[in-house]
PDB file of C-alpha atoms in Angstrom:
ATOM      1  CA  MET A   1     -29.845 -17.498   2.032  1.00  0.00           C
ATOM      2  CA  PRO A   2     -26.398 -17.943   3.632  1.00  0.00           C
ATOM      3  CA  MET A   3     -23.441 -17.578   1.373  1.00  0.00           C
ATOM      4  CA  LYS A   4     -21.631 -20.640   0.240  1.00  0.00           C
ATOM      5  CA  TYR A   5     -18.066 -20.697   1.516  1.00  0.00           C
ATOM      6  CA  PHE A   6     -15.202 -22.795   0.296  1.00  0.00           C
ATOM      7  CA  ALA A   7     -11.666 -23.476   1.270  1.00  0.00           C
ATOM      8  CA  VAL A   8      -9.031 -24.796  -1.015  1.00  0.00           C
ATOM      9  CA  ILE A   9      -6.030 -26.809  -0.195  1.00  0.00           C
ATOM     10  CA  SER A  10      -2.936 -25.245  -1.857  1.00  0.00           C
ATOM     11  CA  ALA A  11       0.706 -26.187  -1.409  1.00  0.00           C
ATOM     12  CA  CYS A  12       0.830 -29.767  -0.179  1.00  0.00           C
ATOM     13  CA  LEU A  13      -2.780 -30.721  -0.769  1.00  0.00           C
ATOM     14  CA  LEU A  14      -3.323 -29.121  -4.206  1.00  0.00           C
ATOM     15  CA  CYS A  15      -6.120 -31.458  -5.385  1.00  0.00           C
ATOM     16  CA  ALA A  16      -8.616 -31.494  -2.439  1.00  0.00           C
ATOM     17  CA  THR A  17     -11.453 -29.099  -1.637  1.00  0.00           C
ATOM     18  CA  GLN A  18     -13.695 -28.950   1.305  1.00  0.00           C
ATOM     19  CA  ALA A  19     -16.561 -26.820   2.623  1.00  0.00           C
ATOM     20  CA  LEU A  20     -15.765 -24.252   5.314  1.00  0.00           C
ATOM     21  CA  SER A  21     -17.484 -21.490   7.204  1.00  0.00           C
ATOM     22  CA  GLN A  22     -15.396 -18.728   8.743  1.00  0.00           C
ATOM     23  CA  ALA A  23     -15.680 -15.127   9.794  1.00  0.00           C
ATOM     24  CA  HIS A  24     -15.358 -13.592   6.388  1.00  0.00           C
ATOM     25  CA  GLY A  25     -16.187 -16.562   4.243  1.00  0.00           C
ATOM     26  CA  TRP A  26     -13.837 -15.758   1.423  1.00  0.00           C
ATOM     27  CA  LEU A  27     -12.583 -18.369  -0.964  1.00  0.00           C
ATOM     28  CA  GLN A  28      -9.104 -18.996   0.325  1.00  0.00           C
ATOM     29  CA  PRO A  29      -6.109 -21.239  -0.121  1.00  0.00           C
ATOM     30  CA  VAL A  30      -5.810 -23.335   3.033  1.00  0.00           C
ATOM     31  CA  GLY A  31      -2.283 -23.771   4.324  1.00  0.00           C
ATOM     32  CA  ALA A  32      -1.281 -20.597   2.677  1.00  0.00           C
ATOM     33  CA  GLU A  33      -0.383 -17.369   4.587  1.00  0.00           C
ATOM     34  CA  LEU A  34      -2.595 -14.358   4.437  1.00  0.00           C
ATOM     35  CA  VAL A  35      -0.336 -11.382   3.505  1.00  0.00           C
ATOM     36  CA  THR A  36      -2.756  -8.485   2.944  1.00  0.00           C
ATOM     37  CA  GLU A  37      -6.504  -7.970   3.388  1.00  0.00           C
ATOM     38  CA  ASN A  38      -8.560  -4.996   2.356  1.00  0.00           C
ATOM     39  CA  LEU A  39     -12.339  -4.513   2.674  1.00  0.00           C
ATOM     40  CA  THR A  40     -14.375  -1.759   0.962  1.00  0.00           C
ATOM     41  CA  ASP A  41     -17.987  -1.860   2.377  1.00  0.00           C
ATOM     42  CA  THR A  42     -19.448  -0.358  -0.724  1.00  0.00           C
ATOM     43  CA  GLY A  43     -17.697  -0.061  -4.062  1.00  0.00           C
ATOM     44  CA  GLN A  44     -17.423  -1.016  -7.717  1.00  0.00           C
ATOM     45  CA  TYR A  45     -15.040  -3.504  -9.281  1.00  0.00           C
ATOM     46  CA  MET A  46     -14.346  -3.776 -12.970  1.00  0.00           C
ATOM     47  CA  LEU A  47     -14.252  -7.586 -13.420  1.00  0.00           C
ATOM     48  CA  PRO A  48     -12.282  -8.604 -16.539  1.00  0.00           C
ATOM     49  CA  ASN A  49     -14.303 -11.074 -18.541  1.00  0.00           C
ATOM     50  CA  ALA A  50     -12.356 -11.336 -21.780  1.00  0.00           C
ATOM     51  CA  PRO A  51      -8.672 -11.150 -22.698  1.00  0.00           C
ATOM     52  CA  PHE A  52      -7.093  -7.750 -23.559  1.00  0.00           C
ATOM     53  CA  ALA A  53      -7.728  -7.064 -27.259  1.00  0.00           C
ATOM     54  CA  ASP A  54      -7.862  -4.178 -29.679  1.00  0.00           C
ATOM     55  CA  GLY A  55      -6.169  -1.825 -27.194  1.00  0.00           C
ATOM     56  CA  ALA A  56      -8.758  -2.276 -24.439  1.00  0.00           C
ATOM     57  CA  MET A  57      -9.817  -4.275 -21.460  1.00  0.00           C
ATOM     58  CA  VAL A  58     -13.293  -5.978 -21.513  1.00  0.00           C
ATOM     59  CA  THR A  59     -14.863  -5.697 -18.161  1.00  0.00           C
ATOM     60  CA  GLN A  60     -18.013  -5.910 -16.261  1.00  0.00           C
ATOM     61  CA  GLU A  61     -18.786  -3.354 -13.421  1.00  0.00           C
ATOM     62  CA  ILE A  62     -20.030  -5.148 -10.275  1.00  0.00           C
ATOM     63  CA  SER A  63     -21.097  -3.260  -7.200  1.00  0.00           C
ATOM     64  CA  GLY A  64     -21.067  -4.403  -3.579  1.00  0.00           C
ATOM     65  CA  SER A  65     -18.700  -4.848  -0.619  1.00  0.00           C
ATOM     66  CA  ILE A  66     -15.259  -5.759  -2.055  1.00  0.00           C
ATOM     67  CA  MET A  67     -12.729  -8.006  -0.273  1.00  0.00           C
ATOM     68  CA  ARG A  68      -9.215  -7.936  -1.683  1.00  0.00           C
ATOM     69  CA  GLN A  69      -6.669 -10.548  -0.415  1.00  0.00           C
ATOM     70  CA  ILE A  70      -3.214 -11.642  -1.162  1.00  0.00           C
ATOM     71  CA  TRP A  71      -2.209 -15.262  -0.144  1.00  0.00           C
ATOM     72  CA  ARG A  72       1.436 -16.635  -0.147  1.00  0.00           C
ATOM     73  CA  ILE A  73       2.268 -20.333  -0.624  1.00  0.00           C
ATOM     74  CA  ASP A  74       5.683 -21.433   0.282  1.00  0.00           C
ATOM     75  CA  SER A  75       6.626 -23.911  -2.487  1.00  0.00           C
ATOM     76  CA  THR A  76       9.472 -24.241  -4.933  1.00  0.00           C
ATOM     77  CA  THR A  77       7.644 -26.796  -7.063  1.00  0.00           C
ATOM     78  CA  ALA A  78       3.925 -25.990  -7.279  1.00  0.00           C
ATOM     79  CA  THR A  79       3.081 -24.551 -10.643  1.00  0.00           C
ATOM     80  CA  THR A  80       0.658 -21.708 -11.274  1.00  0.00           C
ATOM     81  CA  GLU A  81      -1.834 -24.226 -12.715  1.00  0.00           C
ATOM     82  CA  GLN A  82      -1.504 -26.523  -9.655  1.00  0.00           C
ATOM     83  CA  ILE A  83      -2.179 -23.580  -7.496  1.00  0.00           C
ATOM     84  CA  MET A  84      -5.140 -22.454  -9.568  1.00  0.00           C
ATOM     85  CA  ALA A  85      -6.766 -25.796 -10.185  1.00  0.00           C
ATOM     86  CA  PRO A  86      -8.408 -26.356  -6.718  1.00  0.00           C
ATOM     87  CA  LEU A  87      -9.588 -22.698  -6.687  1.00  0.00           C
ATOM     88  CA  ARG A  88     -11.205 -23.239 -10.182  1.00  0.00           C
ATOM     89  CA  ASN A  89     -12.878 -26.482  -8.925  1.00  0.00           C
ATOM     90  CA  ALA A  90     -14.327 -24.641  -5.933  1.00  0.00           C
ATOM     91  CA  ILE A  91     -15.661 -21.948  -8.218  1.00  0.00           C
ATOM     92  CA  GLU A  92     -17.257 -24.655 -10.439  1.00  0.00           C
ATOM     93  CA  GLU A  93     -18.625 -26.504  -7.447  1.00  0.00           C
ATOM     94  CA  ALA A  94     -20.350 -23.306  -6.319  1.00  0.00           C
ATOM     95  CA  ASP A  95     -22.162 -23.202  -9.699  1.00  0.00           C
ATOM     96  CA  MET A  96     -20.580 -19.827 -10.473  1.00  0.00           C
ATOM     97  CA  SER A  97     -20.271 -18.809 -14.179  1.00  0.00           C
ATOM     98  CA  ILE A  98     -16.642 -18.677 -15.226  1.00  0.00           C
ATOM     99  CA  ARG A  99     -16.165 -15.581 -17.488  1.00  0.00           C
ATOM    100  CA  LEU A 100     -12.453 -15.709 -18.128  1.00  0.00           C
ATOM    101  CA  ASP A 101      -9.901 -18.477 -17.541  1.00  0.00           C
ATOM    102  CA  CYS A 102      -6.533 -17.756 -19.234  1.00  0.00           C
ATOM    103  CA  LEU A 103      -2.729 -18.037 -19.040  1.00  0.00           C
ATOM    104  CA  SER A 104      -0.235 -15.180 -19.514  1.00  0.00           C
ATOM    105  CA  ALA A 105      -0.094 -14.493 -23.202  1.00  0.00           C
ATOM    106  CA  ALA A 106      -3.649 -15.803 -23.800  1.00  0.00           C
ATOM    107  CA  CYS A 107      -4.938 -13.195 -21.339  1.00  0.00           C
ATOM    108  CA  GLY A 108      -3.077 -10.438 -23.112  1.00  0.00           C
ATOM    109  CA  GLY A 109       0.230 -10.541 -21.379  1.00  0.00           C
ATOM    110  CA  PHE A 110       1.751  -7.193 -20.484  1.00  0.00           C
ATOM    111  CA  ASP A 111      -1.317  -5.262 -21.570  1.00  0.00           C
ATOM    112  CA  PHE A 112      -3.707  -7.454 -19.583  1.00  0.00           C
ATOM    113  CA  ARG A 113      -1.337  -7.279 -16.441  1.00  0.00           C
ATOM    114  CA  PHE A 114      -1.302  -3.522 -16.395  1.00  0.00           C
ATOM    115  CA  GLY A 115      -4.874  -3.096 -17.447  1.00  0.00           C
ATOM    116  CA  THR A 116      -6.396  -5.011 -14.573  1.00  0.00           C
ATOM    117  CA  GLU A 117      -6.412  -4.309 -10.829  1.00  0.00           C
ATOM    118  CA  VAL A 118      -3.285  -5.696  -9.011  1.00  0.00           C
ATOM    119  CA  LEU A 119      -2.482  -5.019  -5.434  1.00  0.00           C
ATOM    120  CA  PRO A 120       0.771  -3.071  -5.100  1.00  0.00           C
ATOM    121  CA  ALA A 121       4.256  -4.404  -4.242  1.00  0.00           C
ATOM    122  CA  PRO A 122       5.733  -5.723  -2.096  1.00  0.00           C
ATOM    123  CA  HIS A 123       2.689  -7.850  -1.426  1.00  0.00           C
ATOM    124  CA  MET A 124       1.905  -9.023  -4.985  1.00  0.00           C
ATOM    125  CA  TYR A 125       4.332  -9.876  -7.798  1.00  0.00           C
ATOM    126  CA  VAL A 126       3.229 -10.959 -11.264  1.00  0.00           C
ATOM    127  CA  ASP A 127       5.599 -12.783 -13.615  1.00  0.00           C
ATOM    128  CA  LEU A 128       4.516 -11.561 -17.087  1.00  0.00           C
ATOM    129  CA  ALA A 129       5.498 -15.010 -18.583  1.00  0.00           C
ATOM    130  CA  ASP A 130       3.778 -17.053 -16.029  1.00  0.00           C
ATOM    131  CA  PHE A 131       0.453 -15.928 -14.515  1.00  0.00           C
ATOM    132  CA  ARG A 132      -2.958 -17.285 -14.569  1.00  0.00           C
ATOM    133  CA  PHE A 133      -6.239 -15.453 -14.265  1.00  0.00           C
ATOM    134  CA  LEU A 134      -9.811 -16.504 -13.625  1.00  0.00           C
ATOM    135  CA  SER A 135     -13.023 -14.448 -13.134  1.00  0.00           C
ATOM    136  CA  ALA A 136     -16.508 -15.647 -12.465  1.00  0.00           C
ATOM    137  CA  THR A 137     -19.956 -14.234 -11.585  1.00  0.00           C
ATOM    138  CA  GLY A 138     -22.653 -15.802  -9.334  1.00  0.00           C
ATOM    139  CA  GLU A 139     -26.058 -15.300  -7.758  1.00  0.00           C
ATOM    140  CA  GLY A 140     -28.398 -17.027  -5.326  1.00  0.00           C
ATOM    141  CA  GLY A 141     -26.104 -16.921  -2.413  1.00  0.00           C
ATOM    142  CA  THR A 142     -22.648 -17.056  -4.178  1.00  0.00           C
ATOM    143  CA  PRO A 143     -20.446 -13.941  -4.649  1.00  0.00           C
ATOM    144  CA  ALA A 144     -21.652 -11.552  -7.223  1.00  0.00           C
ATOM    145  CA  GLY A 145     -18.213 -11.561  -8.793  1.00  0.00           C
ATOM    146  CA  ILE A 146     -14.811 -12.968  -8.099  1.00  0.00           C
ATOM    147  CA  SER A 147     -11.321 -12.776  -9.710  1.00  0.00           C
ATOM    148  CA  ILE A 148      -8.250 -14.846  -8.968  1.00  0.00           C
ATOM    149  CA  LEU A 149      -4.805 -13.962 -10.142  1.00  0.00           C
ATOM    150  CA  VAL A 150      -1.957 -16.607  -9.606  1.00  0.00           C
ATOM    151  CA  SER A 151       1.719 -16.095 -10.185  1.00  0.00           C
ATOM    152  CA  ARG A 152       4.982 -17.063  -8.492  1.00  0.00           C
ATOM    153  CA  THR A 153       8.588 -16.358  -7.790  1.00  0.00           C
ATOM    154  CA  GLU A 154      11.304 -19.010  -7.473  1.00  0.00           C
ATOM    155  CA  THR A 155      10.294 -19.748  -3.925  1.00  0.00           C
ATOM    156  CA  VAL A 156       6.661 -18.826  -3.340  1.00  0.00           C
ATOM    157  CA  GLY A 157       3.262 -18.863  -5.086  1.00  0.00           C
ATOM    158  CA  LEU A 158       1.166 -15.779  -4.864  1.00  0.00           C
ATOM    159  CA  VAL A 159      -2.611 -15.715  -5.148  1.00  0.00           C
ATOM    160  CA  GLN A 160      -4.682 -12.482  -5.355  1.00  0.00           C
ATOM    161  CA  ILE A 161      -8.399 -12.834  -4.663  1.00  0.00           C
ATOM    162  CA  ILE A 162     -10.850 -10.028  -5.287  1.00  0.00           C
ATOM    163  CA  GLN A 163     -14.396 -10.888  -4.347  1.00  0.00           C
ATOM    164  CA  VAL A 164     -17.484  -8.777  -4.511  1.00  0.00           C
ATOM    165  CA  ASN A 165     -20.536  -9.579  -2.467  1.00  0.00           C
ATOM    166  CA  GLU A 166     -24.042  -7.959  -2.458  1.00  0.00           C
ATOM    167  CA  THR A 167     -24.261  -5.526   0.404  1.00  0.00           C
ATOM    168  CA  SER A 168     -27.593  -6.844   1.704  1.00  0.00           C
ATOM    169  CA  GLU A 169     -25.635  -8.743   4.360  1.00  0.00           C
ATOM    170  CA  GLU A 170     -24.198  -7.217   7.485  1.00  0.00           C
ATOM    171  CA  PRO A 171     -20.748  -5.854   6.355  1.00  0.00           C
ATOM    172  CA  SER A 172     -17.600  -7.285   8.019  1.00  0.00           C
ATOM    173  CA  SER A 173     -15.971  -5.245  10.676  1.00  0.00           C
ATOM    174  CA  VAL A 174     -12.602  -5.430   8.948  1.00  0.00           C
ATOM    175  CA  GLU A 175     -11.159  -1.947   8.300  1.00  0.00           C
ATOM    176  CA  GLY A 176     -11.340  -0.546   4.853  1.00  0.00           C
ATOM    177  CA  SER A 177      -7.657  -0.210   4.361  1.00  0.00           C
ATOM    178  CA  LEU A 178      -4.721  -2.393   3.323  1.00  0.00           C
ATOM    179  CA  VAL A 179      -3.676  -4.448   6.382  1.00  0.00           C
ATOM    180  CA  SER A 180      -0.696  -6.697   6.807  1.00  0.00           C
ATOM    181  CA  LEU A 181      -1.632  -9.907   8.566  1.00  0.00           C
ATOM    182  CA  VAL A 182       1.808 -11.470   9.209  1.00  0.00           C
ATOM    183  CA  GLY A 183       2.018 -11.000  12.930  1.00  0.00           C
ATOM    184  CA  GLU A 184       3.549  -7.515  13.089  1.00  0.00           C
ATOM    185  CA  GLU A 185       2.288  -5.300  15.849  1.00  0.00           C
ATOM    186  CA  ASP A 186       2.244  -2.217  13.825  1.00  0.00           C
ATOM    187  CA  PRO A 187       2.575  -3.034  10.110  1.00  0.00           C
ATOM    188  CA  GLU A 188       3.413  -0.316   7.682  1.00  0.00           C
ATOM    189  CA  ILE A 189       1.223   0.069   4.617  1.00  0.00           C
ATOM    190  CA  VAL A 190       3.326   0.198   1.421  1.00  0.00           C
ATOM    191  CA  LEU A 191       1.872   1.433  -1.806  1.00  0.00           C
ATOM    192  CA  ALA A 192       3.806   1.475  -5.107  1.00  0.00           C
ATOM    193  CA  GLY A 193       5.864   4.669  -5.406  1.00  0.00           C
ATOM    194  CA  GLU A 194       6.306   5.108  -1.715  1.00  0.00           C
ATOM    195  CA  PRO A 195       9.244   4.218   0.507  1.00  0.00           C
ATOM    196  CA  THR A 196       9.448   0.750   1.902  1.00  0.00           C
ATOM    197  CA  PRO A 197       9.372   0.258   5.716  1.00  0.00           C
ATOM    198  CA  VAL A 198      13.206  -0.382   5.515  1.00  0.00           C
ATOM    199  CA  GLU A 199      15.198   1.616   3.035  1.00  0.00           C
ATOM    200  CA  LEU A 200      15.884  -0.807   0.313  1.00  0.00           C
ATOM    201  CA  GLY A 201      17.773   0.204  -2.804  1.00  0.00           C
ATOM    202  CA  TYR A 202      16.075   0.213  -6.177  1.00  0.00           C
ATOM    203  CA  ALA A 203      17.731  -2.934  -7.390  1.00  0.00           C
ATOM    204  CA  GLU A 204      16.995  -4.672  -4.070  1.00  0.00           C
ATOM    205  CA  LEU A 205      13.307  -3.740  -4.144  1.00  0.00           C
ATOM    206  CA  LEU A 206      13.181  -4.805  -7.800  1.00  0.00           C
ATOM    207  CA  VAL A 207      14.421  -8.223  -6.910  1.00  0.00           C
ATOM    208  CA  ALA A 208      12.261  -8.489  -3.725  1.00  0.00           C
ATOM    209  CA  ALA A 209       8.995  -7.122  -5.232  1.00  0.00           C
ATOM    210  CA  GLY A 210       9.317  -7.705  -8.869  1.00  0.00           C
ATOM    211  CA  HIS A 211       8.930  -4.121  -9.772  1.00  0.00           C
ATOM    212  CA  VAL A 212       9.962  -0.775  -8.462  1.00  0.00           C
ATOM    213  CA  VAL A 213       8.974   2.902  -9.214  1.00  0.00           C
ATOM    214  CA  LEU A 214      11.942   5.045 -10.363  1.00  0.00           C
ATOM    215  CA  GLY A 215      10.736   7.962  -8.326  1.00  0.00           C
ATOM    216  CA  ASP A 216      13.790  10.194  -9.033  1.00  0.00           C
ATOM    217  CA  LEU A 217      13.329  10.572 -12.800  1.00  0.00           C
ATOM    218  CA  LYS A 218      12.419  14.026 -13.874  1.00  0.00           C
ATOM    219  CA  PHE A 219      11.065  14.891 -17.322  1.00  0.00           C
ATOM    220  CA  ALA A 220      10.897  18.411 -18.737  1.00  0.00           C
ATOM    221  CA  THR A 221       7.380  19.574 -18.822  1.00  0.00           C
ATOM    222  CA  GLY A 222       5.505  18.367 -21.929  1.00  0.00           C
ATOM    223  CA  THR A 223       8.554  16.517 -23.286  1.00  0.00           C
ATOM    224  CA  THR A 224      10.075  13.055 -23.122  1.00  0.00           C
ATOM    225  CA  ASN A 225      13.540  14.373 -22.271  1.00  0.00           C
ATOM    226  CA  LEU A 226      15.186  13.614 -18.864  1.00  0.00           C
ATOM    227  CA  GLU A 227      16.341  16.780 -17.082  1.00  0.00           C
ATOM    228  CA  ASP A 228      20.049  17.185 -16.759  1.00  0.00           C
ATOM    229  CA  SER A 229      20.618  15.593 -13.411  1.00  0.00           C
ATOM    230  CA  ASP A 230      22.044  12.505 -11.653  1.00  0.00           C
ATOM    231  CA  TYR A 231      19.646   9.531 -11.310  1.00  0.00           C
ATOM    232  CA  PRO A 232      20.555   7.112  -8.581  1.00  0.00           C
ATOM    233  CA  SER A 233      17.734   4.752  -9.707  1.00  0.00           C
ATOM    234  CA  LEU A 234      19.210   4.242 -13.127  1.00  0.00           C
ATOM    235  CA  GLU A 235      22.736   4.033 -11.745  1.00  0.00           C
ATOM    236  CA  GLU A 236      21.686   1.289  -9.278  1.00  0.00           C
ATOM    237  CA  LEU A 237      19.772  -0.628 -12.027  1.00  0.00           C
ATOM    238  CA  ALA A 238      22.728  -0.358 -14.360  1.00  0.00           C
ATOM    239  CA  THR A 239      25.104  -1.733 -11.704  1.00  0.00           C
ATOM    240  CA  TRP A 240      22.737  -4.601 -11.075  1.00  0.00           C
ATOM    241  CA  LEU A 241      22.158  -5.309 -14.771  1.00  0.00           C
ATOM    242  CA  LEU A 242      25.934  -5.396 -15.458  1.00  0.00           C
ATOM    243  CA  ALA A 243      26.407  -7.771 -12.538  1.00  0.00           C
ATOM    244  CA  ASN A 244      23.513  -9.981 -13.736  1.00  0.00           C
ATOM    245  CA  PRO A 245      23.768 -10.265 -17.448  1.00  0.00           C
ATOM    246  CA  ASP A 246      21.186 -13.050 -17.605  1.00  0.00           C
ATOM    247  CA  GLN A 247      18.496 -10.747 -16.112  1.00  0.00           C
ATOM    248  CA  ARG A 248      16.057  -8.622 -18.122  1.00  0.00           C
ATOM    249  CA  ILE A 249      13.837  -5.686 -17.094  1.00  0.00           C
ATOM    250  CA  THR A 250      11.061  -3.809 -18.876  1.00  0.00           C
ATOM    251  CA  LEU A 251      10.749  -0.006 -18.101  1.00  0.00           C
ATOM    252  CA  VAL A 252       7.049   0.854 -18.024  1.00  0.00           C
ATOM    253  CA  GLY A 253       5.953   4.467 -18.475  1.00  0.00           C
ATOM    254  CA  HIS A 254       2.713   5.725 -16.815  1.00  0.00           C
ATOM    255  CA  THR A 255       0.737   9.024 -17.044  1.00  0.00           C
ATOM    256  CA  ASP A 256      -2.075  10.718 -15.317  1.00  0.00           C
ATOM    257  CA  ASN A 257      -5.559  10.702 -16.736  1.00  0.00           C
ATOM    258  CA  VAL A 258      -5.320  14.065 -18.498  1.00  0.00           C
ATOM    259  CA  GLY A 259      -5.788  13.698 -22.286  1.00  0.00           C
ATOM    260  CA  ALA A 260      -6.566  10.830 -24.700  1.00  0.00           C
ATOM    261  CA  LEU A 261      -5.475   7.343 -23.952  1.00  0.00           C
ATOM    262  CA  LYS A 262      -3.774   6.917 -27.287  1.00  0.00           C
ATOM    263  CA  ASP A 263      -1.688  10.063 -26.708  1.00  0.00           C
ATOM    264  CA  ASN A 264      -0.861   9.141 -23.155  1.00  0.00           C
ATOM    265  CA  ILE A 265       0.349   5.630 -24.083  1.00  0.00           C
ATOM    266  CA  ALA A 266       2.629   7.134 -26.702  1.00  0.00           C
ATOM    267  CA  LEU A 267       3.953   9.637 -24.197  1.00  0.00           C
ATOM    268  CA  SER A 268       4.478   7.089 -21.412  1.00  0.00           C
ATOM    269  CA  ARG A 269       6.236   4.566 -23.879  1.00  0.00           C
ATOM    270  CA  ALA A 270       8.486   7.517 -25.147  1.00  0.00           C
ATOM    271  CA  ARG A 271       9.560   8.435 -21.544  1.00  0.00           C
ATOM    272  CA  ALA A 272      10.211   4.756 -20.766  1.00  0.00           C
ATOM    273  CA  THR A 273      12.277   4.665 -23.968  1.00  0.00           C
ATOM    274  CA  THR A 274      14.323   7.655 -22.912  1.00  0.00           C
ATOM    275  CA  ALA A 275      15.128   5.972 -19.591  1.00  0.00           C
ATOM    276  CA  MET A 276      16.072   2.815 -21.559  1.00  0.00           C
ATOM    277  CA  ASP A 277      18.372   4.761 -23.897  1.00  0.00           C
ATOM    278  CA  TYR A 278      19.918   6.354 -20.844  1.00  0.00           C
ATOM    279  CA  LEU A 279      20.887   2.955 -19.405  1.00  0.00           C
ATOM    280  CA  VAL A 280      22.216   1.719 -22.729  1.00  0.00           C
ATOM    281  CA  GLY A 281      24.097   4.753 -23.759  1.00  0.00           C
ATOM    282  CA  LYS A 282      25.531   5.987 -20.402  1.00  0.00           C
ATOM    283  CA  TYR A 283      26.217   2.612 -18.791  1.00  0.00           C
ATOM    284  CA  GLY A 284      26.654   0.199 -21.681  1.00  0.00           C
ATOM    285  CA  ILE A 285      23.801  -2.028 -20.687  1.00  0.00           C
ATOM    286  CA  LYS A 286      23.024  -4.612 -23.366  1.00  0.00           C
ATOM    287  CA  PRO A 287      19.993  -3.608 -25.502  1.00  0.00           C
ATOM    288  CA  ASP A 288      18.438  -7.123 -25.010  1.00  0.00           C
ATOM    289  CA  GLN A 289      18.453  -6.620 -21.223  1.00  0.00           C
ATOM    290  CA  VAL A 290      16.056  -3.641 -21.275  1.00  0.00           C
ATOM    291  CA  LEU A 291      12.598  -3.175 -22.942  1.00  0.00           C
ATOM    292  CA  ALA A 292      10.371  -0.098 -22.852  1.00  0.00           C
ATOM    293  CA  GLU A 293       6.633  -0.114 -22.789  1.00  0.00           C
ATOM    294  CA  GLY A 294       3.965   2.372 -21.974  1.00  0.00           C
ATOM    295  CA  VAL A 295       0.355   2.048 -20.595  1.00  0.00           C
ATOM    296  CA  GLY A 296      -0.664   5.641 -20.276  1.00  0.00           C
ATOM    297  CA  TYR A 297      -3.199   6.082 -17.408  1.00  0.00           C
ATOM    298  CA  LEU A 298      -4.326   2.433 -17.161  1.00  0.00           C
ATOM    299  CA  SER A 299      -2.482   1.559 -14.124  1.00  0.00           C
ATOM    300  CA  PRO A 300      -2.747   4.452 -11.577  1.00  0.00           C
ATOM    301  CA  ILE A 301      -1.300   4.347  -8.011  1.00  0.00           C
ATOM    302  CA  ALA A 302      -3.362   7.414  -6.917  1.00  0.00           C
ATOM    303  CA  PRO A 303      -6.931   8.655  -7.643  1.00  0.00           C
ATOM    304  CA  ASN A 304      -5.972  11.461 -10.132  1.00  0.00           C
ATOM    305  CA  ALA A 305      -8.078  13.874  -7.998  1.00  0.00           C
ATOM    306  CA  THR A 306      -5.374  16.401  -7.085  1.00  0.00           C
ATOM    307  CA  ALA A 307      -2.270  17.673  -8.662  1.00  0.00           C
ATOM    308  CA  GLU A 308      -0.210  15.744  -6.159  1.00  0.00           C
ATOM    309  CA  ASP A 309      -1.892  12.540  -6.983  1.00  0.00           C
ATOM    310  CA  ARG A 310      -1.529  13.108 -10.767  1.00  0.00           C
ATOM    311  CA  ALA A 311       2.105  13.722 -10.222  1.00  0.00           C
ATOM    312  CA  ARG A 312       2.462  10.341  -8.420  1.00  0.00           C
ATOM    313  CA  ASN A 313       0.798   8.653 -11.408  1.00  0.00           C
ATOM    314  CA  ARG A 314       3.271  10.181 -13.777  1.00  0.00           C
ATOM    315  CA  ARG A 315       6.164   7.712 -13.353  1.00  0.00           C
ATOM    316  CA  VAL A 316       8.392   5.089 -14.808  1.00  0.00           C
ATOM    317  CA  GLU A 317       8.628   1.659 -13.243  1.00  0.00           C
ATOM    318  CA  ALA A 318      11.185  -1.109 -13.708  1.00  0.00           C
ATOM    319  CA  VAL A 319       9.583  -4.466 -13.895  1.00  0.00           C
ATOM    320  CA  LEU A 320      11.621  -7.708 -13.461  1.00  0.00           C
ATOM    321  CA  MET A 321      11.232 -10.037 -16.499  1.00  0.00           C
ATOM    322  CA  GLN A 322      13.466 -13.011 -15.556  1.00  0.00           C
TER     323      GLN A 322
END
């Protein structure tokens, strides 16, 4: 049976839906710009189907070909609910079963954001105070599973769609790697923790992408103490925070997957707290401008398969809150 495909009017025509067939057949916001697209011919996706609770994500493993996309909607007025509504309608019209439909804090807020899969900056930005998430499962010609994450900046709406299809159909020819589809001849792939195509400063990337990895921080082995060194990342953030007293950031600690989750969360939070104390103590940043959190190994940027990858996962990120 051929798959049902839907397109959704987002931006100017937020209320209308219509049937559509196209090469890949993914649910998509019509009128939006496709920013990134990634296809894995065979894989597993942990589909969130309940809010974050009791220190854990509740997920359902779904296997098949996985399409990951980010769409951008140029709008200064469309709310996250206005962007989500027609997408939700299309899911319901396809007779898929909605597993989770929540807003920011009801999803689990910070813990949910860093416990679920989010494509890296600069393509996706999640406002922790204003994001919506929907997941659904289907059968009989509809996708086996789909998740939609909607957030926005002051000027654009951002939609992440992750869709899993059964692999019985001929897989698409799209390459299984992150691809920028914004008209560049040779786009550079940018993963969190790696340099941007143009050398942006830490504060500039924080504003542009919503978060930035503070890759120069060095902690003494097995401790939460910063080594005695200069840290341009913290100096740049301090300069920006002092110049923008109405802005707030959260420093988020991350670890590799060695050890128990509880211990890693405590370690990652302690290291983020050390960086926070550095900003407050050395540069006089107001305490209410900086928070510290830790997520342990729940949000890796590398597979944890090698020592190099595990080192990349041991990091502190700054997340823009306002």
